[in-house]
Each structure stands twice: as structure tokens, then as C-alpha cells.
Coordinates of C-alpha atoms in Angstrom, one line a residue:
Chain A
M258 CA 0.0 0.0 0.0
E259 CA 1.2 3.5 -0.9
S260 CA 2.4 5.5 2.1
L261 CA 0.7 8.7 3.1
T262 CA 2.2 12.1 2.1
D263 CA 3.2 14.6 4.7
T264 CA 0.3 16.8 3.8
E265 CA -2.1 13.8 4.4
I266 CA -0.4 13.0 7.7
F267 CA -0.8 16.6 8.8
D268 CA -4.5 16.6 7.7
L269 CA -4.9 13.5 9.9
L270 CA -3.2 15.2 12.9
D271 CA -5.3 18.4 12.4
G272 CA -8.5 16.3 12.3
M273 CA -9.3 17.2 8.7
A274 CA -8.8 13.8 7.1
S275 CA -11.5 12.0 5.1
E276 CA -12.8 8.6 6.1
E277 CA -10.8 7.0 3.3
L278 CA -7.6 8.6 4.5
N279 CA -8.3 7.4 8.0
Q280 CA -8.7 3.8 6.8
R281 CA -5.4 4.0 4.8
H282 CA -3.7 5.3 7.9
Q283 CA -5.0 2.5 10.1
E284 CA -3.9 -0.1 7.6
L285 CA -0.4 1.4 7.2
W286 CA -0.1 1.8 11.0
R287 CA -0.7 -2.0 11.4
T288 CA 1.5 -3.1 8.6
D289 CA 4.3 -0.6 7.9
E290 CA 6.9 -0.2 10.7
R291 CA 8.7 2.8 9.0
Y292 CA 5.4 4.6 8.5
R293 CA 4.5 4.1 12.1
Q294 CA 7.9 5.6 13.2
Y295 CA 7.5 8.5 10.9
F296 CA 3.9 9.1 12.0
D297 CA 4.9 8.9 15.6
E298 CA 7.6 11.5 15.1
L299 CA 5.2 14.0 13.6
H300 CA 2.5 13.1 16.1
T301 CA 4.9 13.8 19.0
L302 CA 5.9 17.1 17.4
H303 CA 2.2 18.0 16.9
Q304 CA 1.5 17.3 20.6
S305 CA 4.6 19.2 21.8
L306 CA 3.5 22.2 19.7
R307 CA 0.1 22.1 21.2
G308 CA 1.6 22.2 24.7
L309 CA 3.9 25.1 23.9
S310 CA 3.4 28.0 26.2
I311 CA 2.9 31.6 25.2
E312 CA 5.8 33.9 25.9
S313 CA 5.4 36.8 28.4
P314 CA 6.9 40.2 28.0
S315 CA 8.8 41.9 30.9
V316 CA 7.0 43.0 34.1
G317 CA 7.3 46.6 33.1
F318 CA 5.6 46.2 29.7
E319 CA 2.2 47.3 30.7
N320 CA 3.3 50.4 32.6
T321 CA 5.7 51.5 30.0
L322 CA 3.0 51.1 27.3
L323 CA 0.4 53.0 29.3
H324 CA 2.9 55.7 30.1
R325 CA 3.6 56.1 26.3
L326 CA -0.1 56.2 25.7
E327 CA -0.6 58.9 28.3
I328 CA 2.2 61.0 26.7
S329 CA 0.8 60.6 23.2
Q330 CA -2.7 61.6 24.4
R331 CA -1.3 64.7 26.0
E332 CA 0.6 65.6 22.8
Y333 CA -2.6 65.0 20.8
K334 CA -4.5 67.3 23.1
L335 CA -1.9 70.0 22.8
L336 CA -1.9 69.6 19.0
A337 CA -5.7 70.0 18.9
I338 CA -5.4 73.1 21.0
S339 CA -2.7 74.6 18.8
K340 CA -4.8 73.8 15.7
R341 CA -7.8 75.5 17.2
T342 CA -5.6 78.5 18.1
L343 CA -4.4 78.6 14.5
F344 CA -7.9 78.6 13.1
L345 CA -8.9 81.3 15.6
F346 CA -5.9 83.4 14.6
V347 CA -6.7 83.0 10.9
G348 CA -10.3 84.0 11.5
L349 CA -9.1 87.0 13.5
M350 CA -6.8 87.9 10.7
M351 CA -9.5 87.6 8.1
G352 CA -11.7 89.8 10.2
L353 CA -9.0 92.4 10.5
M354 CA -8.3 92.3 6.8
L355 CA -12.0 92.8 6.1
I356 CA -12.1 95.8 8.4
G357 CA -9.0 97.1 6.7
L358 CA -10.6 96.7 3.3
L359 CA -13.7 98.5 4.5
L360 CA -11.6 101.3 5.9
L361 CA -9.8 101.8 2.6
H362 CA -12.9 101.2 0.4
D363 CA -14.3 104.3 -1.1
G364 CA -17.8 102.8 -1.2
Q365 CA -20.9 104.1 -2.9
S366 CA -23.4 101.9 -1.2
A367 CA -26.0 103.3 1.3
A368 CA -24.6 101.1 4.1
N369 CA -21.1 102.6 3.6
H370 CA -22.4 106.1 3.7
L371 CA -23.7 105.3 7.2
F372 CA -20.4 104.3 8.8
V373 CA -17.6 105.4 6.5
P374 CA -17.5 108.8 8.1
A375 CA -17.1 107.2 11.5
L376 CA -14.3 104.9 10.2
E377 CA -12.6 107.8 8.6
N378 CA -12.6 109.5 12.0
T379 CA -11.0 106.4 13.5
I380 CA -8.3 106.3 10.9
T381 CA -7.5 109.9 11.5
Y382 CA -7.4 109.2 15.2
V383 CA -5.2 106.1 15.1
G384 CA -3.3 106.8 12.0
L385 CA -3.3 104.6 8.8
E386 CA 0.4 103.8 9.1
D387 CA -0.1 102.5 12.6
I388 CA -2.9 100.2 11.5
Q389 CA -0.8 99.0 8.6
K390 CA 2.1 98.3 11.0
V391 CA -0.2 96.2 13.3
L392 CA -1.5 94.3 10.3
F393 CA 2.0 93.6 9.0
L394 CA 3.1 92.4 12.5
I395 CA 0.1 90.0 12.8
N396 CA 0.6 88.8 9.3
G397 CA 4.3 88.2 10.0
L398 CA 3.5 86.2 13.1
L399 CA 1.0 84.2 11.1
L400 CA 3.6 83.5 8.4
L401 CA 6.1 82.4 11.1
L402 CA 3.5 80.1 12.6
V403 CA 2.8 78.4 9.3
C404 CA 6.5 78.1 8.5
E405 CA 7.1 76.5 11.9
K406 CA 4.4 73.9 11.2
L407 CA 5.7 73.1 7.8
I408 CA 9.4 72.8 8.9
K409 CA 8.4 70.7 11.9
K410 CA 6.5 68.2 9.7
Y411 CA 9.4 68.0 7.3
L412 CA 11.9 67.5 10.1
E413 CA 9.8 64.8 11.7
L414 CA 9.5 62.9 8.4
H415 CA 13.2 63.3 7.7
W416 CA 14.1 62.2 11.2
R417 CA 12.0 59.0 10.9
Q418 CA 13.7 58.1 7.6
L419 CA 17.1 58.5 9.3
Chain B
M167 CA -18.4 35.9 28.0
N168 CA -16.4 34.8 25.0
D169 CA -13.2 36.6 23.8
Y170 CA -15.0 38.5 21.0
L171 CA -17.6 40.0 23.3
K172 CA -15.1 40.7 26.0
D173 CA -12.9 42.7 23.5
I174 CA -15.9 44.6 22.2
A175 CA -17.0 45.5 25.8
I176 CA -13.5 46.8 26.6
I177 CA -13.3 48.8 23.3
E178 CA -16.7 50.4 24.2
R179 CA -15.3 51.3 27.6
I180 CA -12.3 52.9 25.9
M181 CA -14.5 54.9 23.5
A182 CA -16.6 56.0 26.5
G183 CA -13.4 57.4 28.1
D184 CA -12.8 54.8 30.8
K185 CA -9.2 55.3 31.8
T186 CA -8.7 51.7 33.1
A187 CA -10.0 50.0 29.9
H188 CA -6.7 50.5 28.0
R189 CA -4.9 48.4 30.7
D190 CA -7.6 45.7 30.4
L191 CA -7.1 45.4 26.7
V192 CA -3.3 45.3 27.1
R193 CA -3.6 42.6 29.7
C194 CA -5.8 40.5 27.4
H195 CA -3.5 40.6 24.4
K196 CA 0.0 41.5 25.5
N197 CA 1.3 37.9 25.8
F198 CA 0.2 36.7 22.4
A199 CA 1.2 40.0 20.7
F200 CA 4.6 39.7 22.3
T201 CA 4.9 36.0 21.3
I202 CA 4.1 36.7 17.6
A203 CA 6.7 39.5 17.6
Y204 CA 9.2 37.3 19.4
R205 CA 8.8 34.4 17.1
I206 CA 9.5 36.6 14.1
L207 CA 12.3 38.7 15.6
N208 CA 14.0 36.2 18.1
N209 CA 14.9 39.1 20.3
R210 CA 13.0 39.9 23.4
Q211 CA 13.7 43.6 23.6
E212 CA 12.8 44.3 20.0
A213 CA 9.7 42.1 20.3
E214 CA 8.5 44.2 23.3
E215 CA 9.1 47.4 21.3
V216 CA 7.2 46.0 18.3
A217 CA 4.3 44.8 20.6
Q218 CA 4.1 48.2 22.2
D219 CA 4.2 50.0 18.9
A220 CA 1.4 47.7 17.7
F221 CA -0.7 48.6 20.7
M222 CA -0.1 52.3 20.2
Q223 CA -1.2 51.9 16.5
A224 CA -4.3 50.0 17.5
F225 CA -5.3 52.6 20.2
A226 CA -4.9 55.4 17.6
A227 CA -7.0 53.5 15.1
L228 CA -9.6 52.2 17.5
K229 CA -12.2 54.7 16.5
D230 CA -12.1 53.3 13.0
F231 CA -12.3 49.7 14.1
N232 CA -15.3 47.9 12.7
K233 CA -17.0 46.3 15.7
T234 CA -18.5 43.5 13.7
A235 CA -15.0 42.2 13.0
K236 CA -12.9 40.3 15.5
F237 CA -10.5 42.6 17.4
K238 CA -7.9 39.8 17.9
T239 CA -7.5 39.2 14.1
W240 CA -7.4 42.9 13.4
F241 CA -4.9 43.6 16.2
Y242 CA -2.7 40.6 15.5
R243 CA -2.5 41.7 11.9
I244 CA -1.0 45.0 13.1
V245 CA 1.5 43.1 15.3
F246 CA 2.4 40.7 12.4
N247 CA 3.0 43.6 10.0
A248 CA 4.9 45.6 12.5
A249 CA 7.1 42.6 13.4
L250 CA 7.8 41.9 9.7
M251 CA 8.8 45.6 9.2
A252 CA 11.1 45.4 12.2
K253 CA 12.6 42.2 10.8
R254 CA 13.5 43.9 7.6
R255 CA 15.3 46.7 9.5
Q256 CA 17.0 44.2 11.8
K257 CA 20.7 43.8 11.6
P258 CA 21.9 40.1 11.1
T259 CA 23.6 40.1 14.5
E260 CA 20.4 41.1 16.3
S261 CA 18.4 38.1 15.2
M262 CA 20.7 35.7 16.9
T263 CA 18.8 33.1 18.9
E264 CA 18.5 33.9 22.6
S265 CA 19.2 31.0 24.8
H266 CA 16.4 29.7 26.9
V267 CA 17.4 29.2 30.5
L268 CA 16.1 26.1 32.2
A269 CA 14.8 27.0 35.6
F270 CA 15.1 24.0 37.9
S271 CA 13.2 23.9 41.2
I272 CA 12.7 21.4 44.0
E273 CA 9.2 20.7 42.6
D274 CA 10.5 19.7 39.2
T275 CA 9.6 16.0 38.6
P276 CA 11.5 14.0 36.0
Q277 CA 8.4 14.2 33.8
N278 CA 8.2 18.0 34.1
L279 CA 11.9 18.3 33.4
Q280 CA 11.5 16.1 30.3
R281 CA 8.6 18.2 29.1
Q282 CA 10.6 21.4 29.8
E283 CA 13.6 20.1 27.9
R284 CA 11.4 19.1 25.0
S285 CA 9.8 22.6 25.0
N286 CA 13.2 24.2 25.0
Q287 CA 14.3 22.0 22.1
I288 CA 11.2 23.1 20.1
Q289 CA 11.8 26.8 21.0
E290 CA 15.3 26.5 19.7
A291 CA 14.2 24.8 16.6
L292 CA 11.4 27.4 16.1
A293 CA 14.0 30.2 16.3
K294 CA 15.9 28.6 13.4
L295 CA 12.9 28.7 11.2
S296 CA 12.1 31.6 8.8
A297 CA 9.9 34.4 10.2
D298 CA 7.1 33.2 7.9
D299 CA 7.2 29.5 9.1
A300 CA 7.5 30.4 12.8
T301 CA 4.5 32.7 12.5
M302 CA 2.4 30.1 10.9
I303 CA 3.1 27.6 13.7
T304 CA 2.6 30.3 16.4
L305 CA -0.7 31.4 15.0
F306 CA -2.0 27.8 14.5
Y307 CA -0.9 26.2 17.7
L308 CA -0.5 28.9 20.4
K309 CA -3.8 30.7 19.9
E310 CA -5.5 28.0 17.8
F311 CA -6.5 30.3 15.1
S312 CA -8.5 28.8 12.2
L313 CA -7.2 29.0 8.7
E314 CA -9.7 31.8 7.9
E315 CA -8.5 33.8 10.8
M316 CA -4.9 33.2 9.8
T317 CA -5.8 34.5 6.3
E318 CA -7.2 37.7 7.9
I319 CA -4.1 38.2 9.9
T320 CA -1.4 37.4 7.3
A321 CA -3.3 38.4 4.2
I322 CA -2.3 35.1 2.6
S323 CA -4.9 32.7 1.1
S324 CA -6.0 29.8 3.2
E325 CA -4.7 27.3 0.7
T326 CA -1.2 28.9 0.8
I327 CA -1.4 29.0 4.6
K328 CA -2.1 25.3 4.7
V329 CA 0.8 24.6 2.4
K330 CA 3.1 26.9 4.4
L331 CA 2.0 25.4 7.7
H332 CA 2.7 21.8 6.5
R333 CA 6.0 22.9 5.2
A334 CA 6.9 24.7 8.4
R335 CA 6.0 21.6 10.5
K336 CA 8.1 19.4 8.3
R337 CA 11.1 21.8 8.5
L338 CA 10.6 21.9 12.3
A339 CA 10.7 18.1 12.5
E340 CA 13.8 18.1 10.4
T341 CA 15.5 20.8 12.5
L342 CA 14.6 18.8 15.6
R343 CA 16.0 15.6 14.1
L344 CA 19.3 17.4 13.3
Q345 CA 19.4 19.0 16.7
L346 CA 18.8 15.7 18.5
G347 CA 21.4 14.0 16.2
A348 CA 24.0 16.7 17.2
E349 CA 23.1 16.2 20.9
V350 CA 23.6 12.5 20.6
K351 CA 26.9 13.0 18.8
N352 CA 28.1 15.4 21.6
L353 CA 27.4 12.7 24.2
Y354 CA 30.0 10.3 22.7

């Protein structure tokens, strides 16, 4: 009788063999000494593997991991706050720009007629140059903030690749 | 409660902001995550780092986790991929097999010692297998994953997994035979 292949023996061990395969195995087990030895070897290995224990990490594993998680959550919160601040800043800037445009606009609409004189008075009081300086300063800060974000991202990526 | 429901309950606690839930999830999966990484990397320190990175990745992606899927297959896939990436970065000297120290105690019976010795031989033989082969055996025997679950974790078809698993066991048997042969030779 033809001996079983390794695949067939493993199917037997895994409990996935057909009835026909089981019968062939029984027959070979009774008659073929070499087959019996080989089957026993694989069967012992199979049993040993089933009894293999799972490895455990070091005692500090859990605490180190949770500490890392805590730090990353804190960083995430800080990032969220800084993002919110950035949006607030951009919003503020847009508002200021709009006011600036309104101040400089020589409008014809009825609405403008109502508050342009008042704005003109404000410009005269504060001074157009001063307003421009403040706007430049805020825009400069915004530009620096955007640059910092971009450079930081680039450096992080570059650092990881290294 | 079965493992699947237990995992889902912990995940829901995490999503609800329960601070202790992270620790519970880590406790449930740290050993097997570490074992997968260790089988692939053969280095305890690196395996711990990989397992920790995998947990961090999983925590970050937890909000996107589909709760109808099994957490363990989803998570062990992260561990498996992280370990394979670490293996690619690993220098040859780092993957040297770490020796397993036999711990003898007064309570050790001859049977226990024999079992322990056999276990050590298998651990050594496993360390000599390729990362792929060792992973197949680890997934199949240690956590008793089905072929379908192994397909989900490794992204390899179940037929290929079956072939790989058979081949891995055959190689393991051969390695053990060689190992035992060398030990017998050393005795004389």
C-alpha cells in the first residue's frame, strides 16, 4: 500500500482527514513499521507544539506602554489646542483684513455712507500707518507660525527616515 | 463571556473614556502579541518594542475599528506587519537566537523536566525557522486560530497558509531531528 504524504499526515493530525484517508492510515499503522515511526515522530511534534506555552513580556511592559499612551494623548490634546488657536488666529486675521478693506474702500453703497465717516474719523485718530504696522506684524506672526508647522513636519519625516 | 464579546466590551469602555480600559485590553492581548513578535524577531527587547508600537497603533485607530470584525485578528495583523517591518530593519547580529534558560526547582519532577527540555528544544528549533514559518506555527498552535482567521491576519490565502503550515512543521521536524542528532553525537 502506498504510504501517506506529509500533507495527508498533517491533515490527519489536524482532524481534517477523510474517512478513506483514516482507513489507509489504520492499515499502514498496522503493517508498515517505517510509516509508524514517521507518523509517531510527527504526532509527537504536533502534541509538543500544542503544549507550547505563550511567551510573556517583561513585568514593566504594561506600565511602559500606558505611560507612552498617556504622553501621546497629552501631545494629541496640545496639538488639537494649537490647531484650534491657529484657526482662531486665521479667523481674526480675516476679520481684520475685512475691516482694513472696509476702511480703505471708497464705497458708494448706502450702508457705507452710514459708517464710512465714523471709520474715517477712527483712521484719523489712530493713523493709517499704525494700522498697517499692526496688520503687518500680525501677518508676519501668522507666516512664522505656518512656516514652523511646515518645517516641523518636514523634520519629523526626515528624522524618521534617518 | 467569549473573547470576542469581551474585547468589544473593553473597546466600548475605551471609547466612553474609561481610563482603566486600556490596561484591560493590554492585559488580554500582551502575551500573544509579544509571542508573535518574538517568534519573528527572536529578540525579546525588539519584540517588546514592536508589541508596544502595535498597541499604540491599535489605540490610535480604535475609533475606525469595525466592531462586527474580530478585534484579535485585526490587532494581530497589526502586530504581524509591525514585526515583519522590524525584521526587515533588523541587523543580522540582532536576530541571533536567545538561549532559553532552564529553571530548575525542587518541585520539578522528571516528567516535568523532560517536558521542559522538549519545550526548549522546540523553542530553539522554532528560532531557526524563517519568520514566515515560525509565525504560521505560532498562530496555528498557540492561539489555535482557524485557517480563515490566519488568512485575515497574514493576508495570505487559506490554501497557501495550509501549504506553508505543513512545510513549516516538516522543517521543524527536520531541524529537531538534526538538533537531536547533534546532541547524541556530543554525548559520545
